[in-house]
Amino acid sequence: MITNLRGLLLAGAIGLAAAAPAAAQQTFYVAGYGGSFEQTMRKEVIPSFEARHGVRVEYVAGNSTDTLAKLQAQRANQQIDVAFMDDGPMYLAIQLGFCAPISSLPADDIVPAARFPGDRAVGVGIVGTGLMYNTQYFRERGWAPPTSWNDLADPKYRGLIVIPPINNTYGLHTLVMFARMAGGGEANIEPGFKAMKERVNPNVLAYEPSPGKMTELFQSGQAALAVWGTGRVASFAATGFPVDFVYPKEGTVTLLAAICPIAKANATPLAQEFVRAVVQPDLQALLAREYGYGPVNRRAPVDPAAMPMAPVGERAAKLINVDWDVINQNRDAWTRRWNREVER
């Protein structure tokens, strides 16, 4: 539940621009991630926004590629007002003209890595892509915690690994990291496909995009090791389930969760308010506590010691950034190849 103080903080943040209240029962559409992120939005953010502006918020859950597909399908008549997406799909959304420039962004407070071209989007949280493992499962078998991306290829984990598919950023990061470790990279992805097909795929129980199903596979004991993000793992651990996050020794990949106001005729000014609100210090601190995001606002009041999984401080400084320009030029072809050769 939101405390009175938290409610006041959120109300103040979300109403920062102090625009006139919207007409009663206007519907405001927010497209974003499902799972624990959706729960945080519905419990901690949306009620204050609805109450302050007299609108009804319709939350449309889906992964980033789902949201991008909706924007493409609605190109002639956009229904979505603001959209959360991972950095890769967000770059495409900007290129396709779906994102409007953000007005009055507190630029001096935002870390450079969270800025997008023309301020047509902004990061709302820094996530690291690495490994999640069931600490109890490992302890009971006398296994040491994983330390490397190469652990995904260890035969002792056969049938115990879950990796999101390539249309999910976590799966894409996995492919890129195996390419890099074998001397390739974004511009030479062949070593990544070879490693995934020959070394990793035999150990994979499922290529699962759904956060809910990912947690179910762990809770049922079917899976014990996975590729996932710091925010997802922190939220899962907060439920009391025995999981921990590993920053692999070869590097943890940056995943920037981002938001943009959708460019459309007669766009509501509330879209700009909502976007600015989620990067304000108090709401950034809330997302850090509730979802494990590394804050994008330098003034967010967070305690790194209280966020053992989040990419903050030295952990954030060591994150690896992938080349989205190269990836987005090749992603469709990689996806077809993945579906044909890896996820058969």
PDB file of C-alpha atoms in Angstrom, residues 67-80 92-99 262-265:
ATOM      1  CA  THR A  67       4.252  -2.561 -27.985  1.00  0.00           C
ATOM      2  CA  LEU A  68       6.203  -1.582 -31.085  1.00  0.00           C
ATOM      3  CA  ALA A  69       3.944  -3.825 -33.175  1.00  0.00           C
ATOM      4  CA  LYS A  70       0.862  -2.106 -31.711  1.00  0.00           C
ATOM      5  CA  LEU A  71       2.273   1.301 -32.643  1.00  0.00           C
ATOM      6  CA  GLN A  72       2.900   0.081 -36.176  1.00  0.00           C
ATOM      7  CA  ALA A  73      -0.597  -1.396 -36.453  1.00  0.00           C
ATOM      8  CA  GLN A  74      -2.195   1.824 -35.166  1.00  0.00           C
ATOM      9  CA  ARG A  75      -0.035   4.144 -37.260  1.00  0.00           C
ATOM     10  CA  ALA A  76      -3.045   5.803 -38.892  1.00  0.00           C
ATOM     11  CA  ASN A  77      -4.890   6.275 -35.593  1.00  0.00           C
ATOM     12  CA  GLN A  78      -2.686   5.937 -32.543  1.00  0.00           C
ATOM     13  CA  GLN A  79      -4.538   4.956 -29.377  1.00  0.00           C
ATOM     14  CA  ILE A  80      -1.510   4.768 -27.061  1.00  0.00           C
ATOM     15  CA  LEU A  92      13.279   1.855 -33.791  1.00  0.00           C
ATOM     16  CA  ALA A  93      10.156   3.624 -32.563  1.00  0.00           C
ATOM     17  CA  ILE A  94      12.005   6.936 -32.813  1.00  0.00           C
ATOM     18  CA  GLN A  95      13.272   6.126 -36.302  1.00  0.00           C
ATOM     19  CA  LEU A  96       9.729   5.243 -37.396  1.00  0.00           C
ATOM     20  CA  GLY A  97       8.403   8.580 -36.130  1.00  0.00           C
ATOM     21  CA  PHE A  98       6.265   7.237 -33.280  1.00  0.00           C
ATOM     22  CA  CYS A  99       7.821   9.344 -30.495  1.00  0.00           C
ATOM     23  CA  ILE A 262       3.517   9.082 -28.682  1.00  0.00           C
ATOM     24  CA  ALA A 263       3.399  11.482 -31.631  1.00  0.00           C
ATOM     25  CA  LYS A 264      -0.161  11.836 -32.831  1.00  0.00           C
ATOM     26  CA  ALA A 265      -2.751  14.409 -33.787  1.00  0.00           C
TER      27      ALA A 265
END
